[in-house]
Coordinates of C-alpha atoms (C1' of nucleotides) in Angstrom, one line a residue:
Chain J
X46 CA -40.8 48.0 4.6
X47 CA -40.8 44.4 6.0
X48 CA -37.2 43.6 7.0
X49 CA -37.0 40.2 8.6
X50 CA -33.7 39.5 10.3
X51 CA -33.5 35.9 9.7
X52 CA -31.9 35.1 6.4
X53 CA -34.3 32.4 5.6
X54 CA -37.2 34.8 5.9
X55 CA -35.4 37.4 3.9
X56 CA -34.9 35.0 1.1
X57 CA -38.5 33.9 1.2
X58 CA -39.4 37.6 0.8
X59 CA -37.1 37.8 -2.2
X60 CA -38.6 34.7 -3.6
X61 CA -42.0 36.3 -3.6
X62 CA -40.7 39.5 -5.2
X63 CA -39.1 37.3 -7.9
X64 CA -42.4 35.6 -8.5
X65 CA -44.2 39.0 -8.7
X66 CA -41.7 40.1 -11.4
X67 CA -43.1 37.1 -13.4
X68 CA -40.1 34.7 -13.0
X69 CA -40.5 31.1 -12.0
X70 CA -38.0 30.5 -9.2
X71 CA -37.9 26.7 -9.8
X72 CA -38.2 26.1 -13.6
X73 CA -38.1 22.6 -15.0
X74 CA -35.1 22.4 -17.3
X75 CA -32.2 24.4 -18.8
X76 CA -30.3 23.5 -21.9
X77 CA -26.8 24.6 -21.6
X78 CA -24.4 24.9 -24.5
X79 CA -21.4 24.3 -22.3
X80 CA -20.6 23.1 -18.8
X81 CA -18.7 25.7 -16.8
X82 CA -15.4 23.6 -16.9
X83 CA -15.8 23.3 -20.7
X84 CA -16.0 27.1 -21.1
X85 CA -13.0 27.6 -18.9
X86 CA -11.0 25.0 -20.7
X87 CA -12.1 26.0 -24.2
X88 CA -11.5 29.7 -23.8
X89 CA -8.8 30.1 -21.2
X90 CA -6.1 30.4 -23.8
X91 CA -8.0 33.0 -25.8
X92 CA -6.6 36.5 -25.7
X93 CA -8.9 39.5 -25.2
X94 CA -8.3 40.5 -28.9
X95 CA -9.1 37.1 -30.2
X96 CA -12.2 36.7 -28.1
X97 CA -13.3 40.2 -29.1
X98 CA -12.9 39.3 -32.8
X99 CA -14.6 35.8 -32.5
X100 CA -17.4 36.9 -30.2
X101 CA -18.0 33.3 -28.9
X102 CA -21.2 32.7 -27.1
X103 CA -22.2 30.3 -24.3
X104 CA -25.2 29.4 -22.2
X105 CA -24.2 27.9 -18.9
X106 CA -25.6 27.0 -15.5
X107 CA -24.0 27.2 -12.1
X108 CA -24.3 28.1 -8.5
X109 CA -23.5 31.7 -7.4
X110 CA -20.8 31.7 -4.8
X111 CA -19.7 35.3 -5.1
X112 CA -21.6 38.5 -5.9
X113 CA -20.1 41.9 -6.5
X114 CA -22.7 44.5 -7.2
X115 CA -21.8 48.0 -8.5
X116 CA -25.0 49.9 -8.8
X117 CA -26.2 49.4 -12.4
X118 CA -23.7 46.5 -13.0
X119 CA -22.5 43.5 -11.2
X120 CA -20.3 40.5 -11.2
X121 CA -21.2 37.0 -10.1
X122 CA -19.0 33.9 -9.9
X123 CA -20.7 30.8 -11.3
X124 CA -19.5 27.5 -9.9
X125 CA -20.2 24.1 -11.4
X126 CA -18.3 20.9 -12.0
X127 CA -15.4 22.1 -9.8
X128 CA -14.7 25.1 -12.0
X129 CA -15.5 28.9 -11.7
X130 CA -16.6 31.3 -14.3
X131 CA -17.2 35.0 -13.8
X132 CA -20.3 36.5 -15.3
X133 CA -20.9 40.3 -15.8
X134 CA -24.3 41.8 -15.7
X135 CA -25.3 45.3 -16.9
X136 CA -28.7 46.9 -16.6
X137 CA -28.5 48.3 -20.1
X138 CA -27.7 44.9 -21.6
X139 CA -30.0 42.7 -19.6
X140 CA -33.0 45.1 -19.5
X141 CA -34.8 46.5 -16.5
X142 CA -36.7 43.4 -15.5
X143 CA -33.8 40.9 -15.7
X144 CA -31.6 43.4 -13.9
X145 CA -34.1 43.5 -11.1
X146 CA -33.9 39.7 -10.9
X147 CA -30.1 40.1 -10.7
X148 CA -30.4 42.4 -7.8
X149 CA -32.6 39.9 -6.0
X150 CA -30.1 37.0 -6.4
X151 CA -28.4 35.6 -3.3
X152 CA -25.3 33.6 -2.7
X153 CA -26.2 29.9 -3.3
X154 CA -28.8 30.6 -6.1
X155 CA -28.5 28.4 -9.1
X156 CA -28.8 30.4 -12.4
X157 CA -28.5 30.0 -16.1
X158 CA -26.6 32.7 -18.0
X159 CA -26.3 33.3 -21.7
X160 CA -23.9 35.8 -23.3
X161 CA -20.7 36.5 -25.0
X162 CA -17.3 35.2 -23.8
X163 CA -14.6 37.8 -23.4
X164 CA -12.2 39.3 -21.0
X165 CA -12.6 42.2 -18.6
X166 CA -10.0 44.9 -18.5
X167 CA -8.2 43.0 -15.7
X168 CA -8.0 40.1 -18.1
X169 CA -10.4 37.7 -16.4
X170 CA -12.3 35.3 -18.7
X171 CA -15.9 36.5 -18.3
X172 CA -19.4 35.7 -19.6
X173 CA -20.9 39.0 -20.5
X174 CA -24.5 38.2 -19.8
X175 CA -27.4 39.3 -22.0
X176 CA -29.8 36.7 -20.4
X177 CA -30.3 35.6 -16.8
X178 CA -32.5 32.8 -15.7
X179 CA -33.1 31.7 -12.1
X180 CA -32.9 27.9 -12.0
X181 CA -33.3 27.4 -8.2
X182 CA -33.6 29.8 -5.4
X183 CA -31.5 29.1 -2.3
X184 CA -33.5 29.9 0.8
X185 CA -30.7 29.1 3.3
X186 CA -27.4 30.9 3.5
X187 CA -24.2 29.1 2.6
X188 CA -21.1 28.9 4.9
X189 CA -18.6 31.7 4.5
X190 CA -16.6 31.8 1.3
X191 CA -13.2 32.4 2.7
X192 CA -12.8 29.9 5.5
X193 CA -15.4 27.5 4.1
X194 CA -17.1 25.1 6.4
X195 CA -14.7 23.8 9.1
X196 CA -17.0 22.3 11.7
X197 CA -16.3 18.6 11.2
X198 CA -19.7 17.5 12.4
X199 CA -21.6 19.8 10.2
X200 CA -19.4 18.8 7.2
X201 CA -20.4 15.2 7.6
X202 CA -24.0 15.8 8.5
X203 CA -24.5 18.2 5.6
X204 CA -22.0 16.9 3.2
X205 CA -23.7 18.8 0.4
X206 CA -22.6 22.1 2.0
X207 CA -19.1 20.7 2.4
X208 CA -19.0 19.8 -1.3
X209 CA -20.3 23.3 -2.3
X210 CA -17.8 25.3 -0.3
X211 CA -14.7 23.1 0.1
X212 CA -13.2 22.2 -3.3
X213 CA -10.8 19.8 -1.8
X214 CA -13.7 17.5 -0.6
X215 CA -14.9 17.3 -4.2
X216 CA -11.4 16.3 -5.3
X217 CA -11.2 13.5 -2.6
X218 CA -14.4 11.9 -3.9
X219 CA -13.3 12.2 -7.5
X220 CA -10.1 10.5 -6.6
X221 CA -12.0 7.8 -4.8
X222 CA -14.1 7.2 -7.9
X223 CA -10.9 7.0 -10.1
X224 CA -9.5 4.4 -7.7
X225 CA -12.5 2.2 -8.2
X226 CA -12.5 2.7 -11.9
X227 CA -8.9 1.8 -12.2
X228 CA -9.3 -1.3 -10.2
X229 CA -12.2 -2.4 -12.3
X230 CA -10.3 -1.9 -15.5
X231 CA -7.2 -3.6 -14.1
X232 CA -9.2 -6.7 -13.2
X233 CA -11.4 -6.7 -16.3
X234 CA -8.2 -6.6 -18.4
X235 CA -7.1 -9.8 -16.7
X236 CA -10.3 -11.7 -17.3
X237 CA -12.0 -11.1 -13.9
X238 CA -15.8 -11.1 -13.9
X239 CA -17.6 -8.6 -11.7
X240 CA -20.3 -10.3 -9.6
X241 CA -22.7 -9.4 -6.8
X242 CA -23.3 -11.8 -3.9
X243 CA -25.7 -11.5 -1.0
X244 CA -25.4 -8.8 1.5
X245 CA -28.2 -10.3 3.6
X246 CA -26.9 -13.7 4.7
X247 CA -28.3 -16.5 6.8
X248 CA -24.8 -17.3 8.1
X249 CA -22.1 -14.7 8.2
X250 CA -18.5 -15.5 7.5
X251 CA -15.3 -14.8 5.6
X252 CA -13.9 -12.6 8.4
X253 CA -13.8 -12.3 12.1
X254 CA -16.2 -9.7 13.2
X255 CA -19.6 -9.2 14.8
X256 CA -22.5 -8.7 12.4
X257 CA -25.6 -6.5 12.2
X258 CA -28.8 -8.5 12.4
X259 CA -32.0 -7.7 10.4
X260 CA -35.3 -9.4 9.9
X261 CA -37.2 -10.5 6.8
X262 CA -40.9 -10.2 7.6
X263 CA -42.5 -12.5 5.0
X264 CA -40.1 -15.3 5.7
X265 CA -40.0 -14.5 9.4
X266 CA -36.3 -14.9 9.2
X267 CA -33.4 -13.2 10.9
X268 CA -30.6 -12.3 8.5
X269 CA -27.1 -11.0 8.9
X270 CA -25.7 -8.1 6.9
X271 CA -22.6 -9.6 5.5
X272 CA -19.2 -9.1 7.1
X273 CA -17.5 -10.3 3.9
X274 CA -18.5 -11.8 0.5
X275 CA -15.7 -14.3 0.6
X276 CA -17.6 -17.6 1.0
X277 CA -20.0 -16.8 -1.8
X278 CA -17.2 -15.7 -4.2
X279 CA -15.4 -19.0 -3.7
X280 CA -18.6 -20.9 -4.4
X281 CA -18.6 -19.1 -7.7
X282 CA -15.0 -20.3 -8.4
X283 CA -16.3 -23.8 -7.6
X284 CA -19.0 -23.1 -10.2
X285 CA -16.5 -22.3 -12.9
X286 CA -16.0 -18.6 -12.8
X287 CA -12.3 -18.9 -12.5
X288 CA -11.7 -15.2 -12.0
X289 CA -14.3 -13.2 -10.1
X290 CA -14.4 -9.9 -8.2
X291 CA -16.8 -7.8 -6.2
X292 CA -16.6 -4.2 -5.1
X293 CA -19.2 -3.6 -2.5
X294 CA -20.2 -2.8 1.0
X295 CA -19.4 -4.9 4.1
X296 CA -21.0 -4.3 7.5
X297 CA -19.3 -4.9 10.8
X298 CA -20.9 -4.2 14.1
X299 CA -17.9 -2.5 15.8
X300 CA -16.9 0.8 17.2
X301 CA -15.9 3.6 14.8
X302 CA -12.5 5.1 14.6
X303 CA -10.4 7.0 12.2
X304 CA -9.9 3.8 10.3
X305 CA -13.3 2.1 10.8
X306 CA -16.8 2.8 9.7
X307 CA -19.5 0.3 10.3
X308 CA -20.2 0.0 6.6
X309 CA -17.2 0.1 4.3
X310 CA -16.2 -0.9 0.8
X311 CA -14.1 -3.9 0.0
X312 CA -12.7 -5.2 -3.2
X313 CA -12.5 -9.0 -3.1
X314 CA -11.1 -11.0 -6.0
X315 CA -10.3 -14.6 -6.6
X316 CA -8.1 -16.3 -9.2
X317 CA -8.3 -20.0 -9.7
X318 CA -5.0 -21.9 -10.1
X319 CA -3.1 -19.2 -8.4
X320 CA -1.5 -19.2 -4.9
X321 CA -0.6 -16.4 -2.6
X322 CA 2.7 -15.8 -4.4
X323 CA 0.8 -15.0 -7.6
X324 CA -1.4 -12.7 -5.6
X325 CA 1.6 -10.9 -4.2
X326 CA 2.8 -10.2 -7.7
X327 CA -0.7 -9.1 -8.7
X328 CA -1.0 -6.8 -5.7
X329 CA 2.2 -5.0 -6.3
X330 CA 1.4 -4.6 -10.0
X331 CA -2.1 -3.4 -9.2
X332 CA -1.3 -0.9 -6.5
X333 CA 1.8 0.5 -8.2
X334 CA -0.2 0.8 -11.4
X335 CA -2.9 2.7 -9.4
X336 CA -0.5 5.2 -8.0
X337 CA 1.0 5.7 -11.4
X338 CA -2.5 6.2 -12.9
X339 CA -3.4 8.8 -10.3
X340 CA -0.1 10.7 -9.9
X341 CA 1.9 9.9 -13.0
X342 CA 4.7 8.8 -10.7
X343 CA 5.2 6.2 -8.1
X344 CA 5.6 8.3 -5.0
X345 CA 2.9 9.8 -2.9
X346 CA 2.8 11.8 0.4
X347 CA 0.8 10.4 3.2
X348 CA 0.6 12.4 6.4
X349 CA 3.9 14.1 5.7
X350 CA 5.7 10.9 4.8
X351 CA 6.9 9.8 1.3
X352 CA 5.6 6.5 0.2
X353 CA 7.4 5.0 -2.8
X354 CA 5.5 2.4 -4.7
X355 CA 8.4 1.6 -7.0
X356 CA 9.8 -0.6 -4.3
X357 CA 8.0 -3.3 -2.3
X358 CA 9.4 -5.2 0.6
X359 CA 8.2 -8.7 1.7
X360 CA 8.8 -9.9 5.2
X361 CA 7.4 -12.7 7.2
X362 CA 5.4 -11.8 10.3
X363 CA 8.2 -12.9 12.6
X364 CA 10.9 -11.3 10.6
X365 CA 9.0 -8.0 10.7
X366 CA 8.7 -8.1 14.5
X367 CA 12.4 -8.6 14.8
X368 CA 13.3 -6.1 12.1
X369 CA 11.1 -3.3 13.5
X370 CA 11.9 -4.1 17.2
X371 CA 12.2 -1.0 19.3
X372 CA 12.6 -2.4 22.8
X373 CA 16.3 -2.9 23.0
X374 CA 18.0 -5.9 21.5
X375 CA 15.8 -7.7 19.0
X376 CA 14.6 -11.2 19.5
X377 CA 15.3 -14.0 17.1
X378 CA 12.5 -15.0 14.7
X379 CA 12.8 -18.6 16.0
X380 CA 11.9 -17.5 19.5
X381 CA 8.5 -16.3 18.2
X382 CA 7.6 -19.8 17.1
X383 CA 7.6 -21.1 20.7
X384 CA 4.7 -20.1 22.9
X385 CA 6.7 -19.7 26.1
X386 CA 9.5 -17.8 24.5
X387 CA 7.1 -15.6 22.5
X388 CA 5.3 -14.7 25.7
X389 CA 8.7 -13.8 27.3
X390 CA 9.5 -11.6 24.3
X391 CA 6.1 -9.9 24.6
X392 CA 6.7 -9.4 28.3
X393 CA 10.1 -7.8 27.6
X394 CA 8.5 -5.6 25.1
X395 CA 5.8 -4.5 27.5
X396 CA 8.3 -3.7 30.2
X397 CA 10.0 -1.4 27.8
X398 CA 6.7 0.0 26.4
X399 CA 5.5 0.8 29.9
X400 CA 8.4 3.3 30.2
X401 CA 7.6 4.8 26.7
X402 CA 3.9 5.1 26.8
X403 CA 3.9 8.3 24.9
X404 CA 5.2 6.6 21.8
X405 CA 4.7 2.9 22.4
X406 CA 1.8 0.5 23.0
X407 CA 1.5 -2.5 25.2
X408 CA 1.1 -5.9 23.6
X409 CA -0.8 -7.2 26.5
X410 CA -0.4 -10.8 25.6
X411 CA -2.7 -13.1 27.7
X412 CA -1.1 -15.5 30.1
X413 CA -1.9 -18.7 28.2
X414 CA -1.5 -17.2 24.7
X415 CA -0.1 -19.4 21.9
X416 CA 2.9 -18.4 19.9
X417 CA 0.5 -17.3 17.2
X418 CA -1.5 -15.0 19.4
X419 CA 1.6 -13.5 20.9
X420 CA 3.1 -12.9 17.5
X421 CA -0.1 -11.3 16.3
X422 CA -0.2 -8.9 19.2
X423 CA 3.5 -8.0 18.9
X424 CA 3.1 -7.4 15.2
X425 CA 0.2 -5.0 15.7
X426 CA 1.9 -3.1 18.5
X427 CA 5.4 -3.0 17.2
X428 CA 5.3 -3.2 13.4
X429 CA 2.1 -2.0 11.9
X430 CA 2.5 1.7 12.4
X431 CA 6.1 1.6 11.1
X432 CA 5.1 0.1 7.8
X433 CA 5.2 3.3 5.8
X434 CA 6.7 1.9 2.6
X435 CA 4.7 -0.6 0.7
X436 CA 5.1 -3.9 2.4
X437 CA 3.7 -7.4 2.1
X438 CA 3.8 -9.4 5.4
X439 CA 3.4 -13.1 5.0
X440 CA 3.3 -16.4 7.1
X441 CA 0.4 -15.7 9.3
X442 CA -0.3 -18.3 12.0
X443 CA -2.8 -21.0 11.0
X444 CA -4.7 -20.5 14.2
X445 CA -5.9 -17.0 13.2
X446 CA -6.5 -17.9 9.6
X447 CA -9.4 -20.4 9.4
X448 CA -9.9 -20.2 5.6
X449 CA -6.3 -20.3 4.6
X450 CA -4.2 -23.1 3.2
X451 CA -1.4 -24.1 5.5
X452 CA 2.2 -24.2 4.4
X453 CA 3.4 -27.7 3.4
X454 CA 6.6 -27.4 5.4
X455 CA 5.0 -25.9 8.6
X456 CA 1.3 -26.5 9.2
X457 CA 1.3 -23.9 12.0
X458 CA 1.8 -21.2 9.3
X459 CA -0.4 -20.3 6.4
X460 CA 0.1 -19.1 2.9
X461 CA -1.3 -15.7 3.7
X462 CA -0.1 -12.1 3.5
X463 CA -1.3 -8.6 4.3
X464 CA -0.7 -5.4 2.4
X465 CA 0.6 -2.3 4.2
X466 CA 1.5 1.2 3.2
X467 CA 1.5 4.6 4.9
X468 CA 1.0 2.7 8.2
X469 CA -2.4 1.5 7.0
X470 CA -3.5 -2.1 6.6
X471 CA -4.9 -2.1 3.1
X472 CA -5.5 -5.8 2.3
X473 CA -5.4 -9.4 3.2
X474 CA -4.8 -12.3 0.8
X475 CA -4.1 -16.0 0.8
X476 CA -4.0 -19.3 -0.9
X477 CA -7.6 -20.5 -0.3
X478 CA -8.1 -23.6 1.8
X479 CA -9.8 -25.9 -0.6
X480 CA -9.6 -29.2 1.3
X481 CA -13.2 -29.7 2.6
X482 CA -12.1 -32.1 5.4
X483 CA -9.5 -29.7 6.7
X484 CA -11.9 -26.8 6.3
X485 CA -14.4 -28.7 8.5
X486 CA -11.7 -29.3 11.1
X487 CA -10.9 -25.5 11.1
X488 CA -14.6 -24.6 11.5
X489 CA -14.9 -27.0 14.4
X490 CA -11.9 -25.4 16.0
X491 CA -13.6 -22.0 15.5
X492 CA -16.7 -23.4 17.1
X493 CA -14.8 -24.4 20.1
X494 CA -13.3 -20.8 20.4
X495 CA -16.9 -19.5 20.0
X496 CA -18.0 -21.7 22.9
X497 CA -15.0 -20.4 24.8
X498 CA -16.5 -16.9 24.5
X499 CA -14.9 -15.6 21.3
X500 CA -17.9 -13.9 19.7
X501 CA -16.0 -13.2 16.5
X502 CA -15.0 -16.8 15.8
X503 CA -16.1 -18.1 12.5
X504 CA -19.5 -19.8 12.1
X505 CA -19.8 -23.4 10.8
X506 CA -21.0 -23.2 7.2
X507 CA -22.1 -26.7 6.0
X508 CA -23.0 -25.6 2.5
X509 CA -19.7 -24.0 2.0
X510 CA -18.0 -27.2 3.0
X511 CA -20.3 -29.1 0.6
X512 CA -19.2 -26.6 -2.2
X513 CA -15.6 -27.4 -1.4
X514 CA -16.4 -31.1 -1.5
X515 CA -17.4 -30.6 -5.2
X516 CA -13.9 -29.4 -5.8
X517 CA -12.5 -25.8 -5.5
X518 CA -9.5 -25.4 -7.7
X519 CA -6.4 -24.1 -6.0
X520 CA -7.2 -20.5 -5.7
X521 CA -5.7 -17.2 -4.6
X522 CA -8.0 -14.7 -3.1
X523 CA -7.6 -11.1 -1.8
X524 CA -9.5 -8.4 -0.1
X525 CA -8.5 -4.7 -0.5
X526 CA -10.1 -2.0 1.7
X527 CA -11.2 0.6 -0.7
X528 CA -11.8 3.3 1.9
X529 CA -8.3 2.9 3.3
X530 CA -6.8 2.9 -0.2
X531 CA -8.7 6.1 -0.8
X532 CA -7.4 7.6 2.5
X533 CA -3.8 6.8 1.4
X534 CA -4.3 8.3 -2.0
X535 CA -6.0 11.5 -0.8
X536 CA -3.7 12.0 2.2
X537 CA -6.8 11.7 4.5
X538 CA -6.2 11.1 8.2
X539 CA -9.7 9.8 8.9
X540 CA -11.8 7.2 7.0
X541 CA -14.8 9.6 7.4
X542 CA -13.0 12.0 5.0
X543 CA -13.4 9.4 2.2
X544 CA -16.9 8.2 3.0
X545 CA -19.6 10.7 1.8
X546 CA -22.0 10.1 4.6
X547 CA -20.2 8.5 7.5
X548 CA -22.3 7.1 10.4
X549 CA -23.0 9.7 13.1
X550 CA -25.4 9.6 15.9
X551 CA -28.6 11.4 15.1
X552 CA -29.3 14.8 16.6
X553 CA -32.3 15.1 18.9
X554 CA -33.5 18.2 17.2
X555 CA -33.9 18.1 13.5
X556 CA -31.9 20.8 11.6
X557 CA -33.7 23.9 10.3
X558 CA -36.0 23.1 7.4
X559 CA -38.1 25.3 5.2
X560 CA -41.2 26.4 7.0
X561 CA -44.8 26.1 5.7
X562 CA -45.6 28.8 3.1
X563 CA -48.3 31.4 3.8
X564 CA -46.7 33.1 6.7
X565 CA -46.5 36.9 6.8
Chain Q
rG271 C1' -16.4 0.2 25.7
rA272 C1' -12.5 3.8 28.6
rG273 C1' -9.5 8.5 28.9
rC274 C1' -8.6 13.5 27.2
rC275 C1' -10.4 17.8 24.5
rC276 C1' -14.2 20.8 22.0
rG277 C1' -19.5 23.1 21.5
rU278 C1' -20.4 31.5 21.6
rA279 C1' -24.4 35.2 15.5
rG280 C1' -25.8 31.9 9.0
rC281 C1' -20.1 30.7 8.6
rU282 C1' -14.9 31.4 10.7
rC283 C1' -13.4 32.7 15.4
rA284 C1' -12.2 36.2 20.0
rG285 C1' -14.2 36.7 24.9
rU286 C1' -8.5 38.2 30.4
rC287 C1' -9.5 37.6 37.3
rG288 C1' -16.9 35.6 37.5
rG289 C1' -19.4 41.9 36.5
rU290 C1' -25.5 43.1 31.3
rA291 C1' -21.9 39.6 24.4
rG292 C1' -17.4 41.0 20.3
rA293 C1' -14.8 41.0 15.3
rG294 C1' -14.4 39.5 10.0
rC295 C1' -17.4 37.4 6.2
rA296 C1' -22.7 36.8 5.3
rU297 C1' -27.5 39.8 5.8
rC298 C1' -30.5 44.6 5.5
rU299 C1' -30.7 50.2 3.9
rG300 C1' -28.3 54.1 0.8
rC301 C1' -24.4 55.3 -3.0
rC302 C1' -21.6 53.2 -7.0
rU303 C1' -21.7 50.8 -15.3
rU304 C1' -15.1 46.1 -15.6
rU305 C1' -15.1 44.1 -9.9
rU306 C1' -12.8 39.8 -8.0
rA307 C1' -11.7 38.3 0.0
rA308 C1' -14.8 45.1 -4.8
rG309 C1' -15.4 49.9 -2.1
rC310 C1' -17.8 53.9 1.0
rA311 C1' -21.7 55.2 4.8
rG312 C1' -25.2 53.2 8.2
rA313 C1' -28.2 49.2 10.5
rG314 C1' -30.1 44.6 12.4
rG315 C1' -28.9 39.8 14.1
rG316 C1' -27.4 35.6 20.3
rU317 C1' -31.9 29.8 24.4
rC318 C1' -23.2 31.3 24.7
rG319 C1' -25.1 22.7 23.1
rU320 C1' -29.2 21.1 27.1
rG321 C1' -30.6 20.9 32.3
rG322 C1' -29.2 21.6 37.3
rG323 C1' -25.9 23.8 41.1
rU324 C1' -22.5 27.6 43.5
rU325 C1' -22.7 33.0 43.7
rC326 C1' -25.3 39.5 44.9
rG327 C1' -24.0 38.2 39.8
rA328 C1' -22.1 32.5 35.3
rG329 C1' -20.3 32.3 28.2
rU330 C1' -16.5 31.9 32.3
rC331 C1' -16.6 27.8 38.3
rC332 C1' -19.0 22.7 39.7
rC333 C1' -22.3 18.3 38.3
rA334 C1' -25.2 15.5 34.9
rC335 C1' -26.7 14.8 30.0
rC336 C1' -26.6 15.5 24.4
rG337 C1' -23.4 15.9 20.1
rG338 C1' -18.5 15.8 18.0
rG339 C1' -13.1 15.2 17.7
rC340 C1' -8.6 12.6 19.2
rU341 C1' -6.1 8.6 21.7
rC342 C1' -6.6 3.6 23.5
rA343 C1' -9.2 -1.4 22.7
rC344 C1' -11.0 -4.5 18.0
rC345 C1' -10.6 -5.0 12.9
rA346 C1' -10.1 -4.4 6.8

RNA sequence: GAGCCCGUAGCUCAGUCGGUAGAGCAUCUGCCUUUUAAGCAGAGGGUCGUGGGUUCGAGUCCCACCGGGCUCACCA
């Protein structure tokens, strides 16, 4: 007898035997009476006696992830919709031909089974099959059932396998979907209109990042994949859509990390006649509501730490640096407003950090840095990782916030805040700068920084300034990183765990694929 | 972009001091009509990521490359 050693060849051989028995290994449709989770939910409370009396029937489809054959009978576990249902097959019930089909089944095959719902003598809810239909033959073997698929690279490259054998992965993406659904409902309930704005843009803006470039052939035009939808959304507020939001992909041409994927999903929303204080309240309500929706409570665990969304703290950037200071006696917030003193503070921090490199990072503030730049560096190095509890950090320097309205009492600071929880930066919000003349000045400042070598400085956008010149109402705007929010709410350490197909370098050799038929 | 670590059967992993490659699950054969990480008996399966080098001899030591992970840098 022909006994190929390769499992792919063995399964092709079985496929031919199945066809010789007269079964179609890839039929066109199957009409189930129940989904597997429905059967489990509907009958899990039924006792053996009640099920015996009622003799309920079901016709279900699923993938076989376990097979236990006992001679003239056998058990198979059907998985579908995240649930498992055991089916029992007997030669004397199925008939000779269908039982031969059962003997030819492999782990991974998709089958339809019809029969009576009951319990085995060990009490397990079981579909006692009287019909078996092969719905799709699996030609490649699945990863092992007990340890699942652990190789991170293979999990990402072949996410379908990850989803089949690792139930937790399925849950992560279900949670991610629930996050997005909640945010949509939350915003819709408050009168926000969902819109879609260009992803291919002639000018890129709304964030500081390097873009991807693409080309439109018919127009012979280079285009940028957007780094943010911000400038288009505010044009819509000018146009009279007072409350708009968009949940969609942004693209930034930067390195990957556990917190960065080149394409990622952002929620941006804008509310006319609101300022950043209104957005602060809205943010707290939205994220606390989200945690409540997902968990029923207000506390989650992220990477071993409790994060309690029933309490939010609000700190200015400079207060936060002083509050979370680790390097000896803390500076005074006022020192951070002065460039020379701020640089001294940063230097003091780095002298300490150099002796604690296992737990601390250097701020590395440049010689000529402004107070703003020094504070920004210190904040990232000192504070960010310590912001485990939900926190809003406000009063960002004007210099690093070219689209943000400045404070009336201190034009070096803006009405801007960022959202943190679990040590992750989740969002960024501000009172939108709506003075077209001031906006032009800010763009011109950015252009100078660009000339000075800052590739990420903002581009001049004349049409945006023209839109502002028609009158943008006072507006609060905010961006929330959906992927990071999903990380926080699924206790995921890496952003790749919450993106179905994260970007990986291609392999030189293509993975094994089904060979041409007709061999052997 | 830099540093550190990893890559062995379909999957999960061992492999000591450099001496012809191992286990469990999966697969194949036989037995088995209520099992559930089913069981019993037997069998097959390897370009040790790729290419060089050292050596009588390399999965093991050295170099380069490929892929991945983590940390750092930048950001949301």
